[in-house]
Amino acid sequence: MTTLFKNIKELVQVREQPISFISGSEMNVLPTIKNAFLVVYNGLIADFGMMKNCPDLKVDNIIDASGKIILPAWCDSHTHIVYAGNREGEFVDRINGLTYEEIANNGGGILNSAKKLQDSSEEELYLQSKARVEEVIQMGTGAIEIKSGYGLTVEAELKMLRVIKRLKENYPIKIKATLLAAHALPSEFKNNKAGFVQLVINELIPKVANENLAEYIDVFCETGYFSVEDTELILQAGKKHGLVPKIHVNQFTAIGGLQAGIKYEALSVDHLEEMRITDIESLKNTKTMPVALPGCSYFLGIPYTPARKMISAGLPIALATDYNPGSSPSGNMNFVVSTACIKMKMTPEEAINAATINGAYAMGLEKQLGSISIGKVANLIMTKPINSFSFIPYAFGSNLIENIYLEGKMICT
Ligand code: NIG
Ligand code: FE
């Protein structure tokens, strides 16, 4: 099956040479071809270039993209979209003055979601989660990482991860699974954190690894949640079982979790709303991708990741949604890209690099996705007629997507 996209107003994020991720000042370069063609063969990008060089091919399908922009589908490297119910009650409580921390200390927050998840059947959880996967596909996401972490018991964590596995099998979007083993301390372990960490290390991690249910290991390393020492123990155990670290750090306090992540060769360190100079220094010359989650900063009213300082220091940044019921109930990568430009002062070029190739790297998919390159999977966004790619972050809140293609096939919107 061959599809030819022709007369593309601008083909965005074209990379002829393989590239793993983009850092520092390079992030402000977004290579494009104006008036372009793109050939997709059996779901993969087979050729692209200027329209004047368009080959005379026998194709099954021709799509005229006059006036429209084509770019790689978004790569959302940090989500928690498998969850049960919602927490709009807590949202109203926050409007009325309670803080996220106060809500969590009163048994709300992650424990609230865990209770709902434990009380839901695997089927019910699958149905609720699949609706969100379908929702994010419609919004242009072509690859996504999904975490467990609302189970808080071995059984409920396995239930979450099995739901993720089923989503992987049933949807053309690429999905990566993360065992967020230590997300909050369950009430049964209220006075026994060491006991819970041991349960994670001795039971949960080996079971998940045996059933091959996750590729990454995550910990919420934060004051009042899990310490740097807890984090190190869990990352060590995860690595022993082949799980690569991707961790929550520096969301509310900077306590050294970022350095623990680097020590254990984390693929990414995520959140980073609170960044000390030393945290920026630690990330230099590493292979660890810093991931910013501006939807969470927006929703909780906490600081934004200091993108300008990080990019000036030569670091890369990836952008992700953090889609979850408590701190970022939105999986809209278009909004994330816009917010990164508006609130973090990233340029459209930087934000699009961060939400495509750098996001792909942050979930180990940079060889398959995140750029328009020959041999990569044809997960694409085709916009409505717009003037330039900067219009995408500029027109925040508008739906500018005309069609989504996953493995070269149009997904009906
Ligand atoms: O990434 N920070 C930890 N975990 C989630 C939010 C959890 C929740 O409130 O449900 C996050 O923000
Ligand atoms: Fe998160």
Tab-separated table of C-alpha atoms and ligand atoms in Angstrom:
chain	number	residue	atom	x	y	z
A	1	MET	CA	0.000	0.000	0.000
A	2	THR	CA	1.563	3.287	-1.142
A	3	THR	CA	0.235	6.745	-0.281
A	4	LEU	CA	1.497	9.968	-1.790
A	5	PHE	CA	0.935	13.256	0.015
A	6	LYS	CA	1.479	16.016	-2.500
A	7	ASN	CA	1.578	19.820	-2.545
A	8	ILE	CA	2.274	19.917	1.215
A	9	LYS	CA	2.553	23.584	2.135
A	10	GLU	CA	5.305	22.770	4.645
A	11	LEU	CA	6.689	19.413	5.744
A	12	VAL	CA	7.993	19.968	9.259
A	13	GLN	CA	10.749	18.241	11.248
A	14	VAL	CA	12.530	16.615	8.316
A	15	ARG	CA	15.720	14.901	9.382
A	16	GLU	CA	17.779	13.216	6.719
A	17	GLN	CA	20.485	12.054	9.129
A	18	PRO	CA	19.523	9.898	12.111
A	19	ILE	CA	19.357	11.989	15.245
A	20	SER	CA	18.690	10.864	18.819
A	21	PHE	CA	17.666	14.153	20.379
A	22	ILE	CA	18.224	17.890	20.009
A	23	SER	CA	19.881	20.072	22.659
A	24	GLY	CA	20.697	23.672	23.462
A	25	SER	CA	20.769	26.215	20.634
A	26	GLU	CA	20.068	23.450	18.082
A	27	MET	CA	16.588	23.226	19.545
A	28	ASN	CA	15.753	26.480	17.825
A	29	VAL	CA	16.335	24.869	14.419
A	30	LEU	CA	13.374	23.024	12.960
A	31	PRO	CA	14.167	21.815	9.444
A	32	THR	CA	11.269	21.973	6.988
A	33	ILE	CA	10.597	21.629	3.282
A	34	LYS	CA	8.121	24.030	1.688
A	35	ASN	CA	5.920	22.756	-1.149
A	36	ALA	CA	6.819	19.152	-0.453
A	37	PHE	CA	5.788	15.586	-1.187
A	38	LEU	CA	5.851	12.578	1.133
A	39	VAL	CA	5.547	8.914	0.184
A	40	VAL	CA	4.372	6.317	2.713
A	41	TYR	CA	4.852	2.646	1.873
A	42	ASN	CA	3.372	-0.051	4.125
A	43	GLY	CA	3.104	2.304	7.074
A	44	LEU	CA	6.646	3.659	6.853
A	45	ILE	CA	8.048	6.887	5.430
A	46	ALA	CA	9.597	5.854	2.098
A	47	ASP	CA	10.510	9.162	0.469
A	48	PHE	CA	10.058	12.919	0.748
A	49	GLY	CA	11.380	16.066	-0.840
A	50	MET	CA	10.474	19.139	-2.846
A	51	MET	CA	7.399	18.882	-5.041
A	52	LYS	CA	9.464	19.628	-8.122
A	53	ASN	CA	11.346	16.359	-7.462
A	54	CYS	CA	8.219	14.292	-6.801
A	55	PRO	CA	8.702	10.897	-8.491
A	56	ASP	CA	6.147	9.603	-10.952
A	57	LEU	CA	4.994	6.648	-8.891
A	58	LYS	CA	2.156	4.202	-9.195
A	59	VAL	CA	0.383	4.729	-5.866
A	60	ASP	CA	-2.795	3.452	-4.218
A	61	ASN	CA	-3.772	6.723	-2.652
A	62	ILE	CA	-3.056	10.397	-3.373
A	63	ILE	CA	-3.711	13.059	-0.755
A	64	ASP	CA	-3.574	16.676	-1.820
A	65	ALA	CA	-2.232	18.650	1.148
A	66	SER	CA	-2.385	22.089	-0.494
A	67	GLY	CA	-2.277	24.835	2.139
A	68	LYS	CA	-1.705	22.285	4.927
A	69	ILE	CA	1.258	21.455	7.126
A	70	ILE	CA	2.392	17.908	7.884
A	71	LEU	CA	4.450	17.130	10.949
A	72	PRO	CA	5.276	14.017	12.980
A	73	ALA	CA	2.535	13.085	15.445
A	74	TRP	CA	3.230	14.211	19.011
A	75	CYS	CA	5.327	11.944	21.234
A	76	ASP	CA	3.925	12.176	24.776
A	77	SER	CA	6.552	10.565	27.012
A	78	HIS	CA	4.838	10.960	30.409
A	79	THR	CA	1.224	10.065	31.197
A	80	HIS	CA	-0.885	8.276	33.773
A	81	ILE	CA	-3.935	7.756	31.573
A	82	VAL	CA	-4.950	4.427	33.051
A	83	TYR	CA	-7.018	5.543	36.024
A	84	ALA	CA	-10.495	5.159	37.455
A	85	GLY	CA	-12.952	7.978	37.976
A	86	ASN	CA	-11.864	11.557	38.326
A	87	ARG	CA	-11.021	14.141	40.988
A	88	GLU	CA	-13.023	17.204	40.051
A	89	GLY	CA	-14.121	17.479	43.697
A	90	GLU	CA	-10.507	18.140	44.692
A	91	PHE	CA	-10.250	20.660	41.852
A	92	VAL	CA	-13.113	22.625	43.428
A	93	ASP	CA	-11.488	22.251	46.873
A	94	ARG	CA	-8.332	23.840	45.466
A	95	ILE	CA	-10.337	26.685	43.927
A	96	ASN	CA	-11.770	27.221	47.394
A	97	GLY	CA	-8.315	27.508	48.918
A	98	LEU	CA	-6.962	24.074	49.849
A	99	THR	CA	-3.524	23.158	48.488
A	100	TYR	CA	-2.617	19.972	46.591
A	101	GLU	CA	-0.560	18.986	49.641
A	102	GLU	CA	-3.409	19.595	52.109
A	103	ILE	CA	-5.771	17.524	49.972
A	104	ALA	CA	-3.243	14.674	49.825
A	105	ASN	CA	-2.675	14.858	53.596
A	106	ASN	CA	-6.437	14.489	54.140
A	107	GLY	CA	-6.479	11.165	52.253
A	108	GLY	CA	-7.266	12.709	48.869
A	109	GLY	CA	-4.844	12.907	45.973
A	110	ILE	CA	-3.149	9.730	44.817
A	111	LEU	CA	-4.768	7.688	47.633
A	112	ASN	CA	-8.190	8.805	46.415
A	113	SER	CA	-7.391	7.594	42.880
A	114	ALA	CA	-5.921	4.361	44.265
A	115	LYS	CA	-9.131	3.572	46.150
A	116	LYS	CA	-11.192	4.140	43.000
A	117	LEU	CA	-8.843	1.983	40.954
A	118	GLN	CA	-8.749	-0.854	43.458
A	119	ASP	CA	-12.571	-0.903	43.422
A	120	SER	CA	-12.779	-1.071	39.598
A	121	SER	CA	-12.680	-4.257	37.561
A	122	GLU	CA	-9.955	-4.663	34.957
A	123	GLU	CA	-12.624	-4.419	32.251
A	124	GLU	CA	-14.039	-1.170	33.646
A	125	LEU	CA	-10.542	0.283	33.913
A	126	TYR	CA	-9.814	-0.741	30.334
A	127	LEU	CA	-12.999	0.915	29.063
A	128	GLN	CA	-12.294	4.189	30.862
A	129	SER	CA	-8.661	4.226	29.734
A	130	LYS	CA	-9.343	3.318	26.120
A	131	ALA	CA	-11.609	6.360	25.813
A	132	ARG	CA	-8.619	8.522	26.809
A	133	VAL	CA	-6.301	6.771	24.352
A	134	GLU	CA	-8.832	7.464	21.594
A	135	GLU	CA	-9.117	11.069	22.782
A	136	VAL	CA	-5.356	11.725	22.625
A	137	ILE	CA	-5.054	10.105	19.193
A	138	GLN	CA	-7.662	12.567	17.920
A	139	MET	CA	-5.508	15.371	19.344
A	140	GLY	CA	-2.486	14.256	17.348
A	141	THR	CA	-0.551	11.980	19.694
A	142	GLY	CA	1.175	9.114	17.909
A	143	ALA	CA	3.247	7.633	20.741
A	144	ILE	CA	2.639	7.603	24.459
A	145	GLU	CA	4.144	6.348	27.680
A	146	ILE	CA	1.693	5.176	30.348
A	147	LYS	CA	2.530	4.642	34.011
A	148	SER	CA	1.033	2.447	36.680
A	149	GLY	CA	1.109	3.896	40.201
A	150	TYR	CA	-2.548	4.194	41.189
A	151	GLY	CA	-2.662	0.538	42.283
A	152	LEU	CA	-0.524	0.730	45.414
A	153	THR	CA	-0.962	-3.038	45.926
A	154	VAL	CA	0.792	-5.736	43.921
A	155	GLU	CA	-2.517	-6.970	42.557
A	156	ALA	CA	-3.840	-3.535	41.548
A	157	GLU	CA	-0.530	-2.529	39.970
A	158	LEU	CA	-0.590	-5.702	37.864
A	159	LYS	CA	-4.191	-4.874	36.898
A	160	MET	CA	-3.098	-1.436	35.656
A	161	LEU	CA	-0.173	-2.845	33.713
A	162	ARG	CA	-2.362	-5.512	32.100
A	163	VAL	CA	-4.716	-2.779	30.960
A	164	ILE	CA	-1.736	-0.952	29.407
A	165	LYS	CA	-0.731	-4.208	27.681
A	166	ARG	CA	-4.229	-4.578	26.248
A	167	LEU	CA	-4.158	-0.987	24.994
A	168	LYS	CA	-0.806	-1.714	23.310
A	169	GLU	CA	-2.326	-4.701	21.536
A	170	ASN	CA	-5.482	-2.954	20.401
A	171	TYR	CA	-4.325	0.474	19.187
A	172	PRO	CA	-1.979	1.515	16.378
A	173	ILE	CA	-0.461	4.261	18.594
A	174	LYS	CA	2.927	3.212	20.055
A	175	ILE	CA	2.661	2.653	23.805
A	176	LYS	CA	5.429	2.180	26.375
A	177	ALA	CA	4.673	0.973	29.911
A	178	THR	CA	6.263	2.188	33.124
A	179	LEU	CA	6.004	0.595	36.544
A	180	LEU	CA	5.504	3.592	38.837
A	181	ALA	CA	6.211	1.351	41.769
A	182	ALA	CA	6.388	3.977	44.504
A	183	HIS	CA	3.871	6.751	43.865
A	184	ALA	CA	2.422	7.242	47.365
A	185	LEU	CA	2.534	5.369	50.640
A	186	PRO	CA	-0.593	3.195	50.970
A	187	SER	CA	-2.430	3.684	54.292
A	188	GLU	CA	-1.703	0.071	55.342
A	189	PHE	CA	1.983	1.053	55.364
A	190	LYS	CA	1.468	4.453	56.977
A	191	ASN	CA	4.039	3.778	59.676
A	192	ASN	CA	6.141	1.358	57.696
A	193	LYS	CA	7.589	2.963	54.603
A	194	ALA	CA	10.570	0.601	54.632
A	195	GLY	CA	8.127	-2.327	54.526
A	196	PHE	CA	6.420	-0.909	51.443
A	197	VAL	CA	9.757	-0.289	49.699
A	198	GLN	CA	10.690	-3.910	50.450
A	199	LEU	CA	7.368	-5.104	49.005
A	200	VAL	CA	8.083	-3.147	45.832
A	201	ILE	CA	11.600	-4.570	45.592
A	202	ASN	CA	10.923	-8.167	46.567
A	203	GLU	CA	7.494	-8.777	45.060
A	204	LEU	CA	6.231	-6.129	42.705
A	205	ILE	CA	9.309	-5.560	40.548
A	206	PRO	CA	10.103	-9.282	40.055
A	207	LYS	CA	6.456	-10.066	39.163
A	208	VAL	CA	6.199	-7.212	36.668
A	209	ALA	CA	9.528	-8.132	35.097
A	210	ASN	CA	8.558	-11.836	34.892
A	211	GLU	CA	5.317	-11.033	33.130
A	212	ASN	CA	7.145	-8.536	30.914
A	213	LEU	CA	4.598	-5.863	31.753
A	214	ALA	CA	6.829	-2.784	31.787
A	215	GLU	CA	9.987	-1.434	30.232
A	216	TYR	CA	10.577	1.438	32.681
A	217	ILE	CA	10.680	1.951	36.443
A	218	ASP	CA	9.503	5.182	38.076
A	219	VAL	CA	9.452	6.606	41.620
A	220	PHE	CA	7.841	9.795	42.927
A	221	CYS	CA	10.944	11.165	44.647
A	222	GLU	CA	9.568	14.036	46.693
A	223	THR	CA	9.422	15.391	50.240
A	224	GLY	CA	6.619	13.533	52.020
A	225	TYR	CA	6.587	10.739	49.408
A	226	PHE	CA	9.782	8.783	48.657
A	227	SER	CA	13.274	9.893	49.662
A	228	VAL	CA	16.416	9.801	47.567
A	229	GLU	CA	17.471	6.670	49.484
A	230	ASP	CA	14.125	4.933	48.755
A	231	THR	CA	14.468	5.991	45.130
A	232	GLU	CA	17.962	4.585	44.805
A	233	LEU	CA	16.936	1.231	46.303
A	234	ILE	CA	13.997	0.933	43.920
A	235	LEU	CA	15.928	2.020	40.837
A	236	GLN	CA	18.672	-0.441	41.666
A	237	ALA	CA	16.160	-3.287	41.995
A	238	GLY	CA	14.384	-2.238	38.820
A	239	LYS	CA	17.617	-2.115	36.851
A	240	LYS	CA	18.537	-5.583	38.104
A	241	HIS	CA	15.341	-6.774	36.425
A	242	GLY	CA	15.976	-4.898	33.198
A	243	LEU	CA	13.720	-1.902	33.910
A	244	VAL	CA	15.196	1.446	32.873
A	245	PRO	CA	14.588	4.425	35.226
A	246	LYS	CA	12.320	7.327	34.226
A	247	ILE	CA	11.478	9.255	37.354
A	248	HIS	CA	9.394	12.016	38.958
A	249	VAL	CA	11.758	14.551	40.547
A	250	ASN	CA	11.940	18.226	41.582
A	251	GLN	CA	8.183	18.793	41.374
A	252	PHE	CA	7.709	20.619	44.673
A	253	THR	CA	11.183	20.375	46.238
A	254	ALA	CA	14.689	19.736	44.934
A	255	ILE	CA	16.126	17.018	47.179
A	256	GLY	CA	18.678	15.270	44.998
A	257	GLY	CA	16.368	12.842	43.186
A	258	LEU	CA	17.594	14.196	39.877
A	259	GLN	CA	21.171	13.223	40.748
A	260	ALA	CA	19.951	9.754	41.793
A	261	GLY	CA	18.288	9.424	38.384
A	262	ILE	CA	21.497	10.358	36.607
A	263	LYS	CA	23.492	7.981	38.795
A	264	TYR	CA	21.208	5.124	37.709
A	265	GLU	CA	21.286	6.268	34.067
A	266	ALA	CA	17.665	7.331	33.905
A	267	LEU	CA	16.340	7.736	30.391
A	268	SER	CA	14.460	10.783	31.636
A	269	VAL	CA	13.912	12.908	34.726
A	270	ASP	CA	10.486	14.493	34.711
A	271	HIS	CA	8.695	17.535	36.227
A	272	LEU	CA	11.655	19.805	37.164
A	273	GLU	CA	9.521	22.711	38.295
A	274	GLU	CA	12.087	23.388	41.052
A	275	MET	CA	15.555	23.508	39.508
A	276	ARG	CA	18.704	24.584	41.327
A	277	ILE	CA	21.815	25.635	39.402
A	278	THR	CA	23.423	22.395	40.530
A	279	ASP	CA	20.538	20.398	38.983
A	280	ILE	CA	21.140	22.036	35.617
A	281	GLU	CA	24.867	21.352	35.965
A	282	SER	CA	24.262	17.695	36.805
A	283	LEU	CA	22.309	17.138	33.595
A	284	LYS	CA	25.110	18.414	31.346
A	285	ASN	CA	26.812	15.769	29.199
A	286	THR	CA	24.432	12.998	30.232
A	287	LYS	CA	22.044	10.903	28.161
A	288	THR	CA	19.179	11.684	30.544
A	289	MET	CA	16.366	13.710	28.961
A	290	PRO	CA	14.817	16.435	31.149
A	291	VAL	CA	11.043	16.368	30.631
A	292	ALA	CA	8.848	19.397	31.365
A	293	LEU	CA	5.132	19.027	32.078
A	294	PRO	CA	3.608	22.492	31.633
A	295	GLY	CA	0.037	21.174	31.897
A	296	CYS	CA	0.787	20.269	35.522
A	297	SER	CA	2.279	23.709	36.273
A	298	TYR	CA	-0.772	25.315	34.688
A	299	PHE	CA	-3.311	23.192	36.531
A	300	LEU	CA	-1.651	23.330	39.974
A	301	GLY	CA	-0.396	26.909	39.669
A	302	ILE	CA	3.178	25.876	40.449
A	303	PRO	CA	6.327	27.181	38.700
A	304	TYR	CA	7.104	26.184	35.129
A	305	THR	CA	10.278	24.267	34.335
A	306	PRO	CA	12.950	26.924	33.606
A	307	ALA	CA	13.348	26.018	29.947
A	308	ARG	CA	15.317	29.114	28.961
A	309	LYS	CA	17.982	28.511	31.594
A	310	MET	CA	18.207	24.857	30.658
A	311	ILE	CA	18.430	25.444	26.918
A	312	SER	CA	21.030	28.194	27.450
A	313	ALA	CA	23.058	25.682	29.435
A	314	GLY	CA	23.046	23.445	26.362
A	315	LEU	CA	20.496	20.931	27.638
A	316	PRO	CA	17.732	19.255	25.662
A	317	ILE	CA	14.095	19.372	26.843
A	318	ALA	CA	11.148	17.147	26.051
A	319	LEU	CA	7.536	18.178	26.601
A	320	ALA	CA	4.801	15.820	27.802
A	321	THR	CA	1.275	16.100	29.191
A	322	ASP	CA	1.441	14.184	32.512
A	323	TYR	CA	-2.228	13.328	31.752
A	324	ASN	CA	-3.581	12.194	35.152
A	325	PRO	CA	-6.650	12.860	37.307
A	326	GLY	CA	-4.914	14.931	39.990
A	327	SER	CA	-2.339	17.318	38.615
A	328	SER	CA	-2.967	17.481	34.866
A	329	PRO	CA	-6.310	16.176	33.641
A	330	SER	CA	-5.560	16.868	29.987
A	331	GLY	CA	-3.755	14.858	27.337
A	332	ASN	CA	-3.704	17.675	24.818
A	333	MET	CA	-0.172	18.001	23.428
A	334	ASN	CA	-1.235	21.006	21.330
A	335	PHE	CA	-2.025	22.835	24.550
A	336	VAL	CA	1.293	21.684	26.057
A	337	VAL	CA	3.238	23.028	23.064
A	338	SER	CA	1.338	26.315	23.270
A	339	THR	CA	1.835	26.651	27.015
A	340	ALA	CA	5.562	25.929	26.647
A	341	CYS	CA	5.772	28.854	24.216
A	342	ILE	CA	3.564	31.221	26.183
A	343	LYS	CA	4.687	30.455	29.744
A	344	MET	CA	8.158	28.945	29.366
A	345	LYS	CA	9.194	31.240	26.504
A	346	MET	CA	10.185	28.384	24.271
A	347	THR	CA	10.094	29.249	20.583
A	348	PRO	CA	7.719	27.244	18.362
A	349	GLU	CA	10.794	25.515	16.885
A	350	GLU	CA	12.025	24.502	20.348
A	351	ALA	CA	8.603	23.392	21.516
A	352	ILE	CA	7.977	21.274	18.403
A	353	ASN	CA	11.412	19.641	18.718
A	354	ALA	CA	10.653	18.997	22.395
A	355	ALA	CA	7.265	17.429	21.634
A	356	THR	CA	8.440	15.218	18.758
A	357	ILE	CA	12.024	13.908	18.519
A	358	ASN	CA	12.968	14.650	22.158
A	359	GLY	CA	9.714	13.103	23.378
A	360	ALA	CA	10.417	10.032	21.245
A	361	TYR	CA	13.891	9.747	22.835
A	362	ALA	CA	12.377	10.020	26.329
A	363	MET	CA	10.492	6.783	25.669
A	364	GLY	CA	13.130	4.961	23.646
A	365	LEU	CA	11.366	5.481	20.330
A	366	GLU	CA	13.741	7.905	18.597
A	367	LYS	CA	14.671	5.338	15.945
A	368	GLN	CA	11.041	4.793	15.001
A	369	LEU	CA	9.236	8.079	15.542
A	370	GLY	CA	9.548	11.803	16.181
A	371	SER	CA	10.778	13.033	12.796
A	372	ILE	CA	10.119	12.820	9.086
A	373	SER	CA	12.920	10.428	8.152
A	374	ILE	CA	13.064	7.543	5.720
A	375	GLY	CA	12.201	4.253	7.434
A	376	LYS	CA	10.371	5.837	10.364
A	377	VAL	CA	6.760	4.983	11.135
A	378	ALA	CA	4.332	7.289	9.338
A	379	ASN	CA	2.508	8.660	12.383
A	380	LEU	CA	1.589	12.098	11.137
A	381	ILE	CA	-0.490	15.179	11.812
A	382	MET	CA	-1.953	17.000	8.825
A	383	THR	CA	-3.208	20.444	9.827
A	384	LYS	CA	-6.086	22.429	8.448
A	385	PRO	CA	-4.935	25.158	6.033
A	386	ILE	CA	-2.721	27.434	8.172
A	387	ASN	CA	-0.056	29.970	7.425
A	388	SER	CA	2.928	28.599	9.330
A	389	PHE	CA	3.839	26.083	12.037
A	390	SER	CA	3.987	28.925	14.570
A	391	PHE	CA	0.226	29.177	14.202
A	392	ILE	CA	-0.082	25.865	16.108
A	393	PRO	CA	1.116	27.256	19.475
A	394	TYR	CA	-0.217	30.738	18.704
A	395	ALA	CA	-3.847	29.711	18.229
A	396	PHE	CA	-4.011	27.971	21.619
A	397	GLY	CA	-7.273	26.182	22.215
A	398	SER	CA	-8.178	25.902	18.531
A	399	ASN	CA	-8.311	22.527	16.884
A	400	LEU	CA	-6.036	22.906	13.879
A	401	ILE	CA	-5.769	19.219	13.064
A	402	GLU	CA	-7.517	18.071	9.925
A	403	ASN	CA	-6.384	14.446	9.916
A	404	ILE	CA	-4.228	12.053	11.874
A	405	TYR	CA	-2.354	9.197	10.185
A	406	LEU	CA	-1.058	6.265	12.209
A	407	GLU	CA	1.178	3.814	10.333
A	408	GLY	CA	0.143	5.752	7.255
A	409	LYS	CA	-3.567	5.082	7.719
A	410	MET	CA	-6.004	7.901	8.251
A	411	ILE	CA	-7.736	7.853	11.611
A	412	CYS	CA	-11.243	9.219	11.270
A	413	THR	CA	-11.669	12.346	13.361
B	1	NIG	O1	2.992	13.452	37.870
B	1	NIG	N1	3.601	13.817	40.987
B	1	NIG	C1	3.181	12.705	41.067
B	1	NIG	N2	2.253	12.127	40.319
B	1	NIG	C2	1.376	12.754	39.398
B	1	NIG	C3	0.145	13.280	40.013
B	1	NIG	C4	-0.541	12.341	40.851
B	1	NIG	C5	-1.937	12.701	41.235
B	1	NIG	O2	-2.191	13.765	41.810
B	1	NIG	O3	-2.787	11.857	40.957
B	1	NIG	C6	2.124	13.823	38.639
B	1	NIG	O4	1.890	15.028	38.806
B	2	FE	FE	3.476	12.243	36.403
